[in-house]
Amino acid sequence: MTDVEYSSESLYDELVRHKLILPVSEPGAFGRGAVFEDVLERFGDLVTRISKNDGAERMQFPPILDRKTFEKSEFLDSFPHLAGTVFSFKGTEAEAKELQAKVKAGENWEDTQSMTGVALAPAACYPVYPACAGTVPDEGRLVYMQNWVFRHEPSPEPTRMQSFRCREFIRIGKPEAVFEWRNAWHKRGLELLLSLGLPATSDVAADPFFGRGGRMLAANQKDQKLKFEVLVPVISKENPTAVCSFNYHQDHFGKIFGIYTPDGELAHTACLGFGMERVVMALFKTHGFVPAEWPKYVRDLLWP
Ligand code: ZN
């Protein structure tokens, strides 16, 4: 491979210039163009093809999460800074007029809003755990889905979006089975991205836990090798971007949502997620911004 220059600004500019992303006024909230979407869907199809014999059950949830599940998930304990809760107007007609006047005058209208029963989905897999409450079959369960995920981290870096799609597989069952599944997919995910010509590597990782207490949680997560990521240089060679993550939650969700194995033990869970937009950006960065010019072996996989 020839020497590639990496920078956040140049990637953003190139994506915009080729109409792959459509700028809006808020960072990390841009639109996606037709070619971008085509590649994203084709990568999703490839994931479906390589996993078609796994017997995964499809579930689809909206990009919102009921607030009870959101509160129970303990997301706010670890990532209060990333969460997005949905607020709405519940006032009278007179108060509605006040709201409209404030908006038109460019004034702050925060005080006209109050909390609803939903939050934006902070992870694609969260609704799956309460949906699997109770006793899972002996062989456990395997679920897949794709959903929009919200993270409150506005940034001009194109790879750091406030809303993006995550394609996830979720495994629930006995500890050994879940652990083995996570490890097998770790290898499979890396191989998949390498097969597309992406200079992918894999590493132990930690979640962006909040605050000083969070540093300890992150260190603990790394020590126990609970999270792996597959990384590809997209905006920096030294700090490659995570495009896929493999998470072993042990009995965390089993305990919170009451999921058991047939022998009455708490079920363990693991999930893996492809950051769909990041995979697509990695493909554009690696092979160029015009898919028709991509290497034949890459096109053969995505345009079978
Ligand atoms: Zn997940």
mmCIF file of C-alpha atoms in Angstrom, residues 53 114 132-133 148 182 200 240 255 279:
data_model
loop_
_atom_site.group_PDB
_atom_site.id
_atom_site.type_symbol
_atom_site.label_atom_id
_atom_site.label_comp_id
_atom_site.label_asym_id
_atom_site.label_seq_id
_atom_site.Cartn_x
_atom_site.Cartn_y
_atom_site.Cartn_z
ATOM 1 C CA ASN A 53 -25.798 -20.630 9.246
ATOM 2 C CA SER A 114 -40.255 17.969 30.365
ATOM 3 C CA CYS A 132 -34.993 -12.370 26.874
ATOM 4 C CA ALA A 133 -35.900 -12.278 30.593
ATOM 5 C CA TRP A 148 -29.376 3.684 15.366
ATOM 6 C CA ARG A 182 -17.264 -13.981 21.761
ATOM 7 C CA ALA A 200 -7.261 -4.037 10.578
ATOM 8 C CA PRO A 240 -6.681 3.817 14.555
ATOM 9 C CA LYS A 255 -28.605 -10.037 36.966
ATOM 10 C CA VAL A 279 -16.591 0.492 8.435
#
